[in-house]
Amino acid sequence: MKTLTSLSLAALLATASFVAQAQPEYDQISRGSYIATLGDCTACHTTDATQPFAGGVKLQTPFGTLVGANITPDPATGIGNWNYDDFKRAMTAGIGHGGKRLYGAMPFTAYTKMSDADLRDLWAWMQTLQPIHHEVETNQLPFPFNIRSSLMVWNWINFDKGEFQPHPDKSAQWNRGAYLVEGPGHCGTCHTPKNLLGGDKGGQFLTGEVVEGWYAPNLTNSDHSGLGKWTTEDIVSYLRTGVNRFDIASGPMADAVSHSTQHWRDDDLQAVATYLKGGDKQSEKVPQPLPASDERMQLGAQIYASKCSACHSPGGRGEQNIFPQLKDNPLLNQSDATSLIRVVAAGSRGVNTDIRPTAPAMPSFAGVLGNDQIAAVVTYIRNSWGNAAAPVDATAVQKVKDNLQ
Amino acid sequence: MKKLPKTDVVVIGLGWAGSIIAKELADEGLEVIGIERGPWRDTARDFNVATVTDELRYVMREELMLRTRQNTCTMRNNPSQTALPMRTWGSFHPGNGTGGAGNHWAGITFRFQPEEFRLKSHLTERYGANAIPDELVLQDWGTTWEEMEPHYMQFERVAGTSGYAANLNGEKRAGGNPFEGMRSGDYPTPPLRQPYGPTLFAEAAKNMGYQPFPVPSSLVSEAYTNPYGVTMGPCTFCGFCTNYGCANYSKASAITTVLPALMRKENFTAYTNCEVLEVLTDSSGKKATGVTYIDSSGDKWEQPADLVIVAAFTFENVRLMLLSKIGEAYDPVTNRGTTGRNYAYQTANGVTLFFDNKNFNPFIGAGAVGMGIDEFNNDNFDHSGLGFLGGGSIRVTPIGSAPIGYRPVPPNTPKWGSQWKRAVKDNYLSTMSIGCEASSYTTRTNYLSLDPNYSDPHGRPLLRITFDFAENDLKMAQYCTGKVAEIAQSMNPRQIVAKPMSGHWNSVPYQSSHVVGGFIMGADPSTSSVNKHLQVWDVPNLFVVGASAFPQNPGYNPTGTVGALAFKAAHAIRHYYLKRPGEMITA
């Protein structure tokens, strides 16, 4: 059994490498597959692992539900009738086959920055997908958002079309990082604040936003609530393994790490870290931490001691690779505490990756702590051990719980 | 019955042994299917730190144990009696679900001593054949310390075991267990810090000339990432440990150290809530062809496999072999047959110390934190003229006293009412105990067989335990408990109460889940069921792994050795069997 399998596998590999040398398109398809990983296409286009890219993932937006399309080459329900120009127009202009306008949940506002070469590679790879017949109604928005022609106005306000232009005064590594973050990686889709129409707010790139009931934190280089205290190694470790000395990826970012960033090449992760760390230190208003004498802080300290300190340690130090550090952690200083409230109330499971398979979980405390108590303990950790951030009240906790229903 | 596509390996049971072997063989590239009788268990979902500290649920109602309605055993003390079924667990606690009994274990992780693996030879050499009492049927294991040691190391590294090495590559170091065999590597994590009771005991033992050491423990003392990449967090002495799943990722079990890595592998599949009914063999009886199992909908399936690994709890390993007619069933009258022979237990003894002015904070504890001495264990002392063999591990390991179960009062206190309440109040903080977990040596009439009268819901006979304490073991219990009492006395308590094991085995009070033997390893197929690679004699593609392989039980907890045997079997399969499938040892 073993011997036979490995022999035939070895034979197959030998054939494969021979074929690869003989067929340059093999390299193109392999590059395209990597670009699909960079873009995390699977996040919105695969619901069932046995039907890859057949669509169906529901995205809850503030305007209603959008559903990821079937992007397999099935002519009837997928994109089998498309040609490259159709594909490129969808990716870079947000206009699909037959002139149908795409919603911004499909991050063409980022993909517009992708190079023609990358798009061609990606397209070559997509031709190799198994066509799957799977009807998807992508637009499930209520009136009036379901009228696609309204998107003309949306695009006019929110969309800057055009391929990424390198900054000549920056290093090649920085430029590669900028391309990945702003283009295929589409980090801003979650991490950039949105205006009332759901478009990116000008001048606030990557400063943090609530997405699907989580707060996608500030990724700028500012010290208090951004990545200023993270080293490039911290960023690479987080994206590569889901874990670094501050945190473990959770919520939608766990999916992003699991499907996408853990598979990125090391030089690409380094480039991303260089770009994120190369940004200006944003001038941010750093609040004064609440005094320990504050009633909420006193209650929070008691709850922390009895419920939290066993794992996160009495001084908020945490434990390496398993329990996130709370001390001096910019993630606790975000202007919005949605994610913190959520993990305390509902619990959350960290990502598992090849390098860090543990996937430790934060348990749900909603059964043993009331809204006031959850608010107090979140307020306490946001204002202890070097952290400082706005207090949280019971109403905010209830709001997060309501959104979970 | 529907037949499934054939797989390379089927593993029965996803506790410690099964999970380790499944991981090792999946790493080898084989397609592995693990079949588990109980539910999937997972720290994140099942052992929420906010709610797991529930004594009623986990201790009183035995949440993590096998339901006796699903499967139980019958028991009797000797072959002349008719066995009756156990309808609630008492004496021992068989686990259920992924992680198995390794979820609710204490975490004490001893290696057996080098002499243990050739016990009969060793005792014969030291005292002469006539010194071994007639009632005992001691055996060698057919393996050696040198062959076991690397696999102990593997297990400890996966479990993150904490402790202090006394014999590191031959270098003797004070502060560890001076009786341990030579180690090729240090414990992966340093010893846990000690609560007050163990500290006091260690001082007293030292004053009497003994050499106390921190009890080796698979509760990690610091964050630890094992060779499979899985991370554990440090033990916090919460005291909800034995009988509970660990909420802090501190107590090693298959679910905290192996399964997170194993479940990621595409060539591994777990079937949970699926009970294996039988191991199938071909018409020659010399080749296992797979297993049959029943799923939670009551549908029966056949899972064919090239290699079958039976790695359930001791009882179910033996029962499956009896039900599948693997090997000849042991008969105590003719002394023939091997399946079911050499069943042994553990002889539990203890001394309780009542003080007036001490505060032990007994709620601080862990399944495996404490100090021990080994001067009266196994053959570490001269047994000449004592009239018995064996001994016990003497130690103070406060497991954490939970509110319902822990109400220490001196003997003759009323069982209820104001006097009882006062006694509880007076003694709760100021009582400690010293345990002596002692050996259990096998006899001809202690064995496992199929019960002729009682069956499970599928109509299969229950396993019947025929067991009573050997005279040898009761004498040993008296002697060793006396030694414990001497140490206790030197600590000047107000009162001591010594409880050596005495009388007949009683299945009602909890004593120990360390049930061993019944499908034992050895070098001779006429007196053993598996060879030193845990490969079944005459059925070379069948391996039976677990404490069922112990020919007798020393005065130590078994899990470290179960883990080492699992790695030993996996090693033999990976390095020898797969290259030349067949008997690795010919009898």
mmCIF file with all atom_site columns, C-alpha atoms in Angstrom, chain B residues 233-314:
data_model
loop_
_atom_site.group_PDB
_atom_site.id
_atom_site.type_symbol
_atom_site.label_atom_id
_atom_site.label_alt_id
_atom_site.label_comp_id
_atom_site.label_asym_id
_atom_site.label_entity_id
_atom_site.label_seq_id
_atom_site.pdbx_PDB_ins_code
_atom_site.Cartn_x
_atom_site.Cartn_y
_atom_site.Cartn_z
_atom_site.occupancy
_atom_site.B_iso_or_equiv
_atom_site.pdbx_formal_charge
_atom_site.auth_seq_id
_atom_site.auth_comp_id
_atom_site.auth_asym_id
_atom_site.auth_atom_id
_atom_site.pdbx_PDB_model_num
ATOM 1  C CA . GLY B 1 233 ? -0.787  27.205  28.552 1.00 0.00 ? 233 GLY B CA 1
ATOM 2  C CA . PRO B 1 234 ? 0.561   27.041  32.104 1.00 0.00 ? 234 PRO B CA 1
ATOM 3  C CA . CYS B 1 235 ? -1.422  25.328  34.870 1.00 0.00 ? 235 CYS B CA 1
ATOM 4  C CA . THR B 1 236 ? -3.120  27.740  37.239 1.00 0.00 ? 236 THR B CA 1
ATOM 5  C CA . PHE B 1 237 ? -3.838  25.289  40.094 1.00 0.00 ? 237 PHE B CA 1
ATOM 6  C CA . CYS B 1 238 ? -7.581  25.907  39.686 1.00 0.00 ? 238 CYS B CA 1
ATOM 7  C CA . GLY B 1 239 ? -8.318  22.518  41.197 1.00 0.00 ? 239 GLY B CA 1
ATOM 8  C CA . PHE B 1 240 ? -10.849 21.439  38.549 1.00 0.00 ? 240 PHE B CA 1
ATOM 9  C CA . CYS B 1 241 ? -8.623  18.825  37.005 1.00 0.00 ? 241 CYS B CA 1
ATOM 10 C CA . THR B 1 242 ? -9.154  15.154  37.816 1.00 0.00 ? 242 THR B CA 1
ATOM 11 C CA . ASN B 1 243 ? -12.578 14.168  36.399 1.00 0.00 ? 243 ASN B CA 1
ATOM 12 C CA . TYR B 1 244 ? -12.720 17.422  34.434 1.00 0.00 ? 244 TYR B CA 1
ATOM 13 C CA . GLY B 1 245 ? -11.459 18.498  31.048 1.00 0.00 ? 245 GLY B CA 1
ATOM 14 C CA . CYS B 1 246 ? -8.872  21.257  31.347 1.00 0.00 ? 246 CYS B CA 1
ATOM 15 C CA . ALA B 1 247 ? -10.186 24.680  30.320 1.00 0.00 ? 247 ALA B CA 1
ATOM 16 C CA . ASN B 1 248 ? -6.742  26.287  30.398 1.00 0.00 ? 248 ASN B CA 1
ATOM 17 C CA . TYR B 1 249 ? -5.045  24.093  27.786 1.00 0.00 ? 249 TYR B CA 1
ATOM 18 C CA . SER B 1 250 ? -2.652  23.077  30.582 1.00 0.00 ? 250 SER B CA 1
ATOM 19 C CA . LYS B 1 251 ? -3.365  19.383  31.082 1.00 0.00 ? 251 LYS B CA 1
ATOM 20 C CA . ALA B 1 252 ? -2.017  17.240  28.298 1.00 0.00 ? 252 ALA B CA 1
ATOM 21 C CA . SER B 1 253 ? -4.537  15.035  26.555 1.00 0.00 ? 253 SER B CA 1
ATOM 22 C CA . ALA B 1 254 ? -5.015  13.937  22.977 1.00 0.00 ? 254 ALA B CA 1
ATOM 23 C CA . ILE B 1 255 ? -7.345  16.902  22.496 1.00 0.00 ? 255 ILE B CA 1
ATOM 24 C CA . THR B 1 256 ? -4.826  19.438  23.781 1.00 0.00 ? 256 THR B CA 1
ATOM 25 C CA . THR B 1 257 ? -1.678  18.005  22.206 1.00 0.00 ? 257 THR B CA 1
ATOM 26 C CA . VAL B 1 258 ? -2.365  15.736  19.228 1.00 0.00 ? 258 VAL B CA 1
ATOM 27 C CA . LEU B 1 259 ? -5.805  16.131  17.656 1.00 0.00 ? 259 LEU B CA 1
ATOM 28 C CA . PRO B 1 260 ? -5.499  19.825  16.668 1.00 0.00 ? 260 PRO B CA 1
ATOM 29 C CA . ALA B 1 261 ? -2.582  18.867  14.416 1.00 0.00 ? 261 ALA B CA 1
ATOM 30 C CA . LEU B 1 262 ? -4.062  15.531  13.370 1.00 0.00 ? 262 LEU B CA 1
ATOM 31 C CA . MET B 1 263 ? -7.438  16.940  12.342 1.00 0.00 ? 263 MET B CA 1
ATOM 32 C CA . ARG B 1 264 ? -5.773  19.284  9.854  1.00 0.00 ? 264 ARG B CA 1
ATOM 33 C CA . LYS B 1 265 ? -4.412  16.365  7.864  1.00 0.00 ? 265 LYS B CA 1
ATOM 34 C CA . GLU B 1 266 ? -6.377  15.521  4.750  1.00 0.00 ? 266 GLU B CA 1
ATOM 35 C CA . ASN B 1 267 ? -5.437  11.855  5.016  1.00 0.00 ? 267 ASN B CA 1
ATOM 36 C CA . PHE B 1 268 ? -7.054  11.515  8.436  1.00 0.00 ? 268 PHE B CA 1
ATOM 37 C CA . THR B 1 269 ? -10.768 11.151  9.129  1.00 0.00 ? 269 THR B CA 1
ATOM 38 C CA . ALA B 1 270 ? -12.472 10.719  12.510 1.00 0.00 ? 270 ALA B CA 1
ATOM 39 C CA . TYR B 1 271 ? -15.780 8.879   12.854 1.00 0.00 ? 271 TYR B CA 1
ATOM 40 C CA . THR B 1 272 ? -17.253 9.838   16.222 1.00 0.00 ? 272 THR B CA 1
ATOM 41 C CA . ASN B 1 273 ? -20.257 8.311   17.984 1.00 0.00 ? 273 ASN B CA 1
ATOM 42 C CA . CYS B 1 274 ? -19.405 5.128   16.130 1.00 0.00 ? 274 CYS B CA 1
ATOM 43 C CA . GLU B 1 275 ? -18.960 1.938   18.102 1.00 0.00 ? 275 GLU B CA 1
ATOM 44 C CA . VAL B 1 276 ? -16.810 -0.825  16.703 1.00 0.00 ? 276 VAL B CA 1
ATOM 45 C CA . LEU B 1 277 ? -18.550 -4.184  16.976 1.00 0.00 ? 277 LEU B CA 1
ATOM 46 C CA . GLU B 1 278 ? -15.867 -6.525  15.782 1.00 0.00 ? 278 GLU B CA 1
ATOM 47 C CA . VAL B 1 279 ? -12.435 -6.785  14.224 1.00 0.00 ? 279 VAL B CA 1
ATOM 48 C CA . LEU B 1 280 ? -12.812 -8.902  11.079 1.00 0.00 ? 280 LEU B CA 1
ATOM 49 C CA . THR B 1 281 ? -10.340 -11.541 9.998  1.00 0.00 ? 281 THR B CA 1
ATOM 50 C CA . ASP B 1 282 ? -10.121 -13.621 6.843  1.00 0.00 ? 282 ASP B CA 1
ATOM 51 C CA . SER B 1 283 ? -10.911 -17.331 6.796  1.00 0.00 ? 283 SER B CA 1
ATOM 52 C CA . SER B 1 284 ? -7.401  -18.243 7.929  1.00 0.00 ? 284 SER B CA 1
ATOM 53 C CA . GLY B 1 285 ? -7.808  -16.067 11.002 1.00 0.00 ? 285 GLY B CA 1
ATOM 54 C CA . LYS B 1 286 ? -4.288  -14.762 10.408 1.00 0.00 ? 286 LYS B CA 1
ATOM 55 C CA . LYS B 1 287 ? -5.147  -11.533 8.659  1.00 0.00 ? 287 LYS B CA 1
ATOM 56 C CA . ALA B 1 288 ? -7.354  -8.703  9.882  1.00 0.00 ? 288 ALA B CA 1
ATOM 57 C CA . THR B 1 289 ? -9.488  -7.351  7.064  1.00 0.00 ? 289 THR B CA 1
ATOM 58 C CA . GLY B 1 290 ? -11.123 -4.398  8.795  1.00 0.00 ? 290 GLY B CA 1
ATOM 59 C CA . VAL B 1 291 ? -13.820 -3.675  11.342 1.00 0.00 ? 291 VAL B CA 1
ATOM 60 C CA . THR B 1 292 ? -17.568 -3.442  11.578 1.00 0.00 ? 292 THR B CA 1
ATOM 61 C CA . TYR B 1 293 ? -19.120 -0.550  13.425 1.00 0.00 ? 293 TYR B CA 1
ATOM 62 C CA . ILE B 1 294 ? -22.506 0.925   14.177 1.00 0.00 ? 294 ILE B CA 1
ATOM 63 C CA . ASP B 1 295 ? -23.115 4.644   13.802 1.00 0.00 ? 295 ASP B CA 1
ATOM 64 C CA . SER B 1 296 ? -25.368 6.904   15.860 1.00 0.00 ? 296 SER B CA 1
ATOM 65 C CA . SER B 1 297 ? -28.311 6.242   13.513 1.00 0.00 ? 297 SER B CA 1
ATOM 66 C CA . GLY B 1 298 ? -28.027 2.535   14.199 1.00 0.00 ? 298 GLY B CA 1
ATOM 67 C CA . ASP B 1 299 ? -26.683 1.727   10.727 1.00 0.00 ? 299 ASP B CA 1
ATOM 68 C CA . LYS B 1 300 ? -23.991 -0.920  10.494 1.00 0.00 ? 300 LYS B CA 1
ATOM 69 C CA . TRP B 1 301 ? -20.935 -0.458  8.321  1.00 0.00 ? 301 TRP B CA 1
ATOM 70 C CA . GLU B 1 302 ? -17.919 -2.477  7.336  1.00 0.00 ? 302 GLU B CA 1
ATOM 71 C CA . GLN B 1 303 ? -14.689 -0.506  7.085  1.00 0.00 ? 303 GLN B CA 1
ATOM 72 C CA . PRO B 1 304 ? -12.031 -2.591  5.356  1.00 0.00 ? 304 PRO B CA 1
ATOM 73 C CA . ALA B 1 305 ? -8.397  -1.734  6.097  1.00 0.00 ? 305 ALA B CA 1
ATOM 74 C CA . ASP B 1 306 ? -4.918  -3.052  5.488  1.00 0.00 ? 306 ASP B CA 1
ATOM 75 C CA . LEU B 1 307 ? -3.850  -2.360  9.041  1.00 0.00 ? 307 LEU B CA 1
ATOM 76 C CA . VAL B 1 308 ? -6.045  -2.424  12.151 1.00 0.00 ? 308 VAL B CA 1
ATOM 77 C CA . ILE B 1 309 ? -4.965  -0.708  15.363 1.00 0.00 ? 309 ILE B CA 1
ATOM 78 C CA . VAL B 1 310 ? -7.052  -1.381  18.462 1.00 0.00 ? 310 VAL B CA 1
ATOM 79 C CA . ALA B 1 311 ? -6.359  1.419   20.943 1.00 0.00 ? 311 ALA B CA 1
ATOM 80 C CA . ALA B 1 312 ? -9.414  1.677   23.173 1.00 0.00 ? 312 ALA B CA 1
ATOM 81 C CA . PHE B 1 313 ? -9.482  1.529   26.996 1.00 0.00 ? 313 PHE B CA 1
ATOM 82 C CA . THR B 1 314 ? -8.138  -1.655  28.610 1.00 0.00 ? 314 THR B CA 1
#
